[in-house]
Amino acid sequence: DHSHGSAEELCRGHQEDLELAIHTAIEKKASHVEIWGGIGGRLDHTVANLQLLSCYAEQFRSLSMHDGQNRCFVLNAKGTQKSITIPQEKDCYLSLFSLSETVQGLTAKGVKYPLQNHTLTRTFPLGVSNEFKQKEAFLSLEKGSLLIVLAKA
């Protein structure tokens, strides 16, 4: 019987283990959090975990998810850090996705397909599979929330 209240009540009743772990990290005043195993496997869980990554990114100096092949994290203009320098990783693609309706003022340097003051939308994957052209990539944004994915080739 699935008539036990609203969808929100059902979701709160099934508060994910990952969200509980993130709350524990906040309570312990952690500044750098790496989540292993939060991506891959069931797509619905991966999407939910990426939403949690976006939701809690501002609570930490760094919050990232890893699965052995991928590493992802969020750069959010609402936070104190609107730019990031990412060291080149061997045989690795760099993909950028807008989590907000748009990411505005996006600049990407040190990559094969650079961007300067670009608007990236949530509805078109323009930022997928970029490549490092220098020893590090520099990303900055003015407005919005950006999912950054480093994926081994």
Backbone as JSON, one array per atom type, in Angstrom:
{
  "sequence": "DHSHGSAEELCRGHQEDLELAIHTAIEKKASHVEIWGGIGGRLDHTVANLQLLSCYAEQFRSLSMHDGQNRCFVLNAKGTQKSITIPQEKDCYLSLFSLSETVQGLTAKGVKYPLQNHTLTRTFPLGVSNEFKQKEAFLSLEKGSLLIVLAKA",
  "N": [[0.86, -1.19, 0.0], [0.77, 2.09, -1.03], [-0.18, 4.49, -0.05], [0.64, 6.17, 2.06], [0.9, 8.97, 2.95], [2.51, 12.08, 1.89], [4.81, 12.53, -0.91], [7.06, 13.92, -0.07], [7.08, 13.36, 2.69], [7.55, 10.61, 2.57], [10.11, 10.6, 1.41], [11.6, 11.93, 3.4], [11.34, 10.06, 5.38], [12.94, 8.11, 4.41], [15.51, 9.08, 4.7], [18.58, 9.42, 3.28], [21.5, 7.4, 3.79], [23.83, 8.67, 3.04], [23.19, 11.4, 3.31], [22.84, 11.53, 6.07], [25.47, 10.96, 6.84], [26.76, 13.22, 5.82], [25.57, 15.19, 7.41], [26.69, 14.44, 9.86], [29.39, 15.01, 9.34], [29.2, 17.8, 9.13], [28.39, 18.44, 11.75], [30.7, 17.68, 13.08], [32.36, 19.62, 12.25], [33.92, 19.31, 9.93], [36.13, 20.14, 7.25], [37.07, 19.3, 4.77], [35.71, 16.91, 2.75], [35.54, 13.7, 1.43], [33.68, 11.57, -0.52], [33.31, 8.24, -1.06], [32.18, 5.94, -3.41], [29.7, 7.05, -3.91], [28.72, 7.46, -6.44], [27.81, 5.88, -9.54], [26.58, 2.52, -10.1], [23.21, 2.23, -9.16], [21.23, 4.41, -11.06], [19.26, 6.18, -10.05], [20.06, 6.54, -7.41], [22.58, 7.67, -7.83], [21.89, 10.14, -9.04], [20.42, 11.29, -6.93], [22.48, 11.47, -5.03], [24.21, 13.27, -6.32], [22.57, 15.5, -6.23], [22.58, 15.92, -3.47], [25.28, 16.52, -3.15], [25.37, 18.98, -4.46], [23.6, 20.43, -2.86], [24.9, 20.56, -0.35], [27.44, 21.58, -0.81], [28.4, 24.15, -0.15], [28.83, 24.0, 2.55], [31.33, 23.11, 3.18], [34.93, 23.38, 2.79], [35.86, 21.77, 0.79], [34.05, 19.33, -0.98], [33.61, 16.26, -2.28], [32.87, 13.57, -4.6], [33.7, 10.2, -5.35], [34.43, 7.37, -7.46], [36.42, 5.68, -8.28], [36.74, 5.75, -11.07], [35.68, 8.21, -11.64], [35.58, 11.58, -10.45], [33.81, 14.01, -8.75], [32.59, 17.31, -8.1], [31.22, 20.4, -6.79], [31.02, 23.74, -7.85], [29.93, 26.68, -6.62], [28.37, 29.73, -7.08], [27.15, 31.05, -4.98], [28.62, 30.51, -2.8], [31.72, 31.15, -0.96], [33.85, 30.7, -2.57], [34.42, 31.31, -5.83], [35.94, 30.42, -7.84], [38.27, 27.98, -9.1], [41.25, 26.05, -9.21], [42.34, 23.32, -10.97], [44.43, 20.61, -10.8], [46.06, 18.96, -13.52], [45.05, 15.71, -14.46], [46.25, 12.57, -15.39], [45.26, 11.18, -18.5], [42.54, 12.04, -18.38], [39.26, 13.32, -18.6], [37.59, 16.47, -18.46], [34.58, 17.58, -17.45], [31.85, 19.86, -17.53], [28.86, 20.83, -16.04], [25.79, 22.54, -15.85], [24.08, 22.95, -12.9], [22.22, 24.67, -11.98], [19.63, 26.71, -13.47], [21.04, 28.31, -15.3], [24.58, 28.78, -15.68], [26.4, 31.55, -15.26], [28.81, 33.8, -16.68], [30.94, 32.03, -16.95], [34.23, 30.95, -17.02], [36.79, 29.1, -18.49], [40.01, 28.02, -18.46], [43.17, 26.8, -19.73], [42.39, 24.51, -20.93], [41.33, 22.32, -23.66], [39.05, 23.28, -25.0], [38.47, 26.3, -24.41], [36.6, 28.66, -22.4], [35.16, 31.89, -22.16], [33.68, 34.09, -20.08], [31.17, 32.83, -20.42], [27.77, 31.63, -20.87], [26.4, 28.84, -19.55], [23.97, 26.39, -20.0], [21.45, 24.41, -18.32], [20.16, 22.69, -19.97], [21.64, 21.87, -22.17], [24.44, 19.97, -23.02], [27.06, 21.35, -23.32], [29.53, 21.48, -22.03], [30.74, 18.95, -21.87], [33.28, 16.42, -21.75], [35.77, 17.88, -22.03], [39.3, 18.66, -22.32], [42.47, 18.66, -20.63], [44.9, 21.11, -21.41], [47.01, 22.28, -20.33], [49.09, 22.21, -17.36], [47.31, 22.63, -15.38], [43.84, 23.39, -14.92], [41.85, 26.28, -14.94], [38.94, 27.44, -13.49], [36.17, 29.62, -13.34], [33.27, 31.38, -12.17], [30.39, 33.54, -12.31], [27.72, 33.46, -11.59], [25.42, 30.98, -10.47], [25.39, 27.34, -10.31], [27.78, 24.89, -10.63], [28.5, 21.69, -11.8], [31.34, 19.75, -11.66], [33.12, 17.33, -13.32], [35.59, 14.95, -13.26], [36.77, 12.54, -15.3], [38.22, 9.44, -15.86], [39.75, 8.4, -18.85]],
  "CA": [[0.0, 0.0, 0.0], [1.61, 3.27, -1.18], [-0.95, 5.69, 0.29], [1.05, 6.56, 3.41], [1.35, 10.35, 3.06], [3.05, 12.76, 0.72], [6.12, 12.1, -1.41], [8.08, 14.53, 0.78], [7.14, 12.59, 3.93], [8.21, 9.34, 2.26], [11.54, 10.87, 1.22], [12.19, 12.22, 4.72], [11.38, 8.79, 6.1], [14.04, 7.34, 3.83], [16.68, 9.95, 4.62], [19.67, 8.59, 2.81], [22.69, 7.23, 4.62], [24.8, 9.7, 2.67], [22.81, 12.67, 3.93], [23.16, 11.4, 7.5], [26.92, 11.08, 6.96], [27.1, 14.63, 5.59], [25.19, 15.91, 8.64], [27.7, 14.11, 10.86], [30.58, 15.79, 8.99], [28.91, 19.19, 9.49], [28.42, 18.51, 13.22], [32.09, 17.54, 13.53], [33.06, 20.76, 11.68], [34.87, 18.89, 8.9], [36.28, 21.12, 6.18], [37.3, 18.57, 3.51], [35.0, 15.63, 2.81], [35.55, 12.87, 0.22], [32.68, 10.51, -0.46], [33.69, 7.15, -1.96], [31.07, 5.04, -3.73], [28.44, 7.77, -4.03], [28.31, 7.51, -7.83], [27.87, 4.56, -10.16], [25.51, 1.66, -9.6], [21.84, 2.65, -9.52], [21.16, 5.78, -11.55], [18.45, 7.03, -9.17], [20.88, 6.88, -6.24], [23.62, 8.58, -8.29], [21.28, 11.46, -9.21], [20.12, 11.79, -5.58], [23.74, 11.83, -4.39], [24.68, 14.51, -6.96], [21.75, 16.57, -5.67], [23.11, 16.18, -2.12], [26.56, 17.2, -3.35], [25.03, 20.36, -4.78], [22.92, 21.03, -1.7], [25.79, 20.75, 0.81], [28.78, 22.01, -1.23], [28.8, 25.38, 0.54], [29.09, 23.74, 3.97], [32.69, 22.61, 3.34], [35.94, 23.95, 1.87], [35.77, 20.88, -0.38], [33.16, 18.17, -0.86], [33.72, 15.57, -3.57], [32.46, 12.17, -4.69], [34.62, 9.4, -6.16], [34.09, 5.95, -7.63], [37.54, 4.98, -8.9], [36.87, 6.25, -12.44], [35.19, 9.58, -11.69], [35.59, 12.43, -9.26], [32.97, 15.16, -9.05], [32.39, 18.29, -7.05], [30.39, 21.52, -7.21], [31.45, 25.12, -7.65], [28.66, 27.39, -6.49], [28.61, 31.18, -6.96], [26.64, 31.56, -3.7], [29.64, 30.27, -1.79], [32.81, 32.12, -0.89], [34.81, 30.36, -3.61], [33.81, 31.37, -7.16], [36.91, 29.94, -8.81], [39.03, 26.81, -8.66], [42.31, 25.57, -10.07], [42.32, 21.86, -10.9], [45.64, 20.03, -11.4], [45.83, 17.99, -14.6], [45.14, 14.3, -14.12], [46.61, 11.81, -16.59], [44.19, 10.5, -19.23], [41.31, 12.4, -17.7], [38.39, 14.34, -19.19], [37.01, 17.45, -17.55], [33.25, 17.95, -17.93], [31.18, 20.91, -16.75], [27.41, 20.8, -16.22], [25.05, 23.51, -15.05], [23.06, 22.4, -12.0], [21.19, 25.7, -11.93], [19.07, 26.98, -14.8], [22.21, 28.71, -16.07], [25.81, 29.22, -15.02], [26.75, 32.76, -16.0], [30.17, 34.3, -16.49], [31.83, 30.87, -16.83], [35.51, 31.0, -17.71], [37.59, 27.87, -18.38], [41.32, 28.23, -19.08], [44.07, 25.66, -19.61], [41.68, 23.35, -21.48], [41.27, 22.27, -25.12], [37.95, 24.14, -25.43], [38.33, 27.32, -23.36], [35.41, 29.51, -22.37], [35.39, 33.19, -21.55], [32.43, 34.77, -19.73], [30.15, 32.06, -21.15], [26.58, 31.18, -20.15], [26.16, 27.41, -19.72], [22.6, 26.08, -19.58], [21.18, 23.08, -17.79], [19.48, 21.89, -20.98], [22.51, 21.47, -23.27], [25.7, 19.53, -22.41], [28.19, 21.94, -24.02], [30.78, 21.33, -21.29], [31.13, 17.55, -21.67], [34.51, 15.83, -22.32], [36.86, 18.79, -22.34], [40.59, 18.04, -22.01], [43.5, 19.55, -20.14], [45.95, 21.49, -22.35], [48.1, 22.76, -19.5], [49.27, 21.42, -16.14], [46.13, 22.85, -14.55], [42.7, 24.11, -15.5], [41.29, 27.31, -14.07], [37.51, 27.66, -13.72], [35.53, 30.62, -12.5], [31.9, 31.7, -12.56], [29.8, 34.7, -11.65], [26.39, 33.14, -11.05], [24.94, 29.64, -10.74], [25.97, 26.19, -9.65], [28.47, 24.11, -11.67], [29.0, 20.34, -11.48], [32.61, 19.48, -12.32], [33.37, 15.89, -13.32], [36.84, 14.46, -13.82], [36.51, 11.14, -15.66], [39.34, 8.76, -16.51], [39.43, 7.94, -20.22]],
  "C": [[0.89, 1.23, 0.0], [0.88, 4.55, -0.82], [-0.65, 6.17, 1.7], [1.59, 7.98, 3.48], [1.99, 10.85, 1.78], [4.4, 12.19, 0.31], [7.23, 12.66, -0.53], [8.22, 13.77, 2.1], [7.83, 11.25, 3.71], [9.71, 9.52, 2.1], [12.22, 11.14, 2.56], [12.28, 10.95, 5.54], [12.51, 7.91, 5.63], [15.28, 8.2, 3.7], [17.9, 9.08, 4.33], [20.82, 8.52, 3.81], [23.71, 8.32, 4.32], [24.45, 11.04, 3.32], [23.08, 12.64, 5.43], [24.67, 11.55, 7.74], [27.37, 12.53, 6.76], [26.74, 15.47, 6.81], [26.19, 15.66, 9.75], [28.98, 14.91, 10.6], [30.4, 17.26, 9.35], [29.0, 19.36, 11.0], [29.84, 18.45, 13.75], [32.99, 18.64, 12.97], [34.17, 20.35, 10.71], [34.96, 19.96, 7.82], [36.46, 20.47, 4.81], [36.66, 17.19, 3.63], [35.08, 14.95, 1.44], [34.57, 11.73, 0.44], [33.07, 9.46, -1.49], [32.49, 6.24, -2.16], [29.73, 5.74, -3.89], [27.91, 7.87, -5.45], [28.54, 6.14, -8.46], [26.77, 3.7, -9.58], [24.16, 2.18, -10.06], [21.81, 4.12, -9.9], [20.37, 6.68, -10.62], [19.24, 7.44, -7.93], [21.99, 7.85, -6.63], [23.06, 9.99, -8.42], [20.98, 12.07, -7.84], [21.41, 12.24, -4.88], [24.35, 13.09, -5.01], [23.87, 15.71, -6.46], [22.23, 16.93, -4.26], [24.45, 16.91, -2.2], [26.33, 18.68, -3.61], [24.47, 21.09, -3.56], [23.91, 21.41, -0.59], [27.17, 21.28, 0.45], [29.29, 23.22, -0.45], [29.16, 25.16, 2.01], [30.55, 23.36, 4.25], [33.64, 23.38, 2.44], [36.0, 23.09, 0.63], [34.89, 19.69, -0.02], [33.17, 17.5, -2.23], [33.25, 14.13, -3.44], [33.37, 11.45, -5.67], [34.07, 8.0, -6.33], [35.22, 5.15, -8.26], [37.78, 5.43, -10.33], [36.53, 7.73, -12.53], [35.39, 10.27, -10.35], [34.74, 13.63, -9.62], [32.8, 16.03, -7.82], [31.65, 19.48, -7.65], [31.1, 22.84, -6.9], [30.2, 25.97, -7.7], [28.94, 28.87, -6.25], [28.08, 31.75, -5.65], [27.66, 31.39, -2.6], [30.72, 31.33, -1.81], [33.83, 31.89, -2.0], [34.11, 30.32, -4.97], [34.78, 30.93, -8.25], [37.67, 28.77, -8.21], [40.11, 26.51, -9.69], [42.4, 24.07, -9.86], [43.59, 21.33, -11.56], [45.27, 18.98, -12.46], [45.98, 16.58, -14.05], [45.36, 13.53, -15.42], [45.4, 11.09, -17.17], [42.81, 10.77, -18.62], [40.57, 13.49, -18.48], [37.85, 15.23, -18.09], [35.67, 17.88, -18.15], [32.59, 18.92, -16.97], [29.7, 20.9, -17.08], [26.76, 21.83, -15.32], [24.01, 22.78, -14.21], [21.92, 23.39, -11.81], [20.65, 25.9, -13.34], [20.17, 27.41, -15.77], [23.39, 28.92, -15.13], [26.29, 30.4, -15.88], [28.17, 33.2, -15.68], [31.18, 33.18, -16.32], [33.09, 31.07, -17.68], [36.24, 29.7, -17.43], [38.88, 28.09, -19.16], [42.18, 26.99, -18.85], [43.47, 24.38, -20.14], [41.62, 23.45, -23.01], [40.21, 23.2, -25.68], [37.7, 25.2, -24.35], [37.02, 28.09, -23.51], [35.77, 30.82, -21.7], [34.04, 33.87, -21.33], [31.22, 34.14, -20.44], [28.93, 31.79, -20.25], [26.33, 29.73, -20.53], [24.75, 27.11, -19.21], [22.49, 24.65, -19.09], [20.64, 22.14, -18.87], [20.35, 21.48, -22.16], [23.91, 21.16, -22.74], [26.95, 20.05, -23.14], [29.52, 21.61, -23.34], [31.3, 19.92, -21.15], [32.44, 17.24, -22.39], [35.53, 16.85, -22.81], [38.17, 18.1, -21.92], [41.55, 19.09, -21.49], [44.49, 19.84, -21.27], [47.17, 22.04, -21.61], [48.15, 21.92, -18.24], [48.12, 21.6, -15.15], [45.07, 23.59, -15.34], [42.22, 25.11, -14.47], [39.84, 27.53, -14.47], [37.02, 28.76, -12.8], [34.13, 30.87, -13.03], [31.42, 32.88, -11.77], [28.48, 34.36, -10.97], [26.04, 31.71, -11.42], [25.71, 28.58, -9.98], [26.49, 25.22, -10.72], [28.92, 22.77, -11.12], [30.24, 20.1, -12.32], [32.89, 17.98, -12.18], [34.72, 15.64, -13.97], [36.66, 12.96, -14.05], [37.73, 10.56, -16.37], [38.88, 8.22, -17.86], [39.37, 6.42, -20.28]]
}
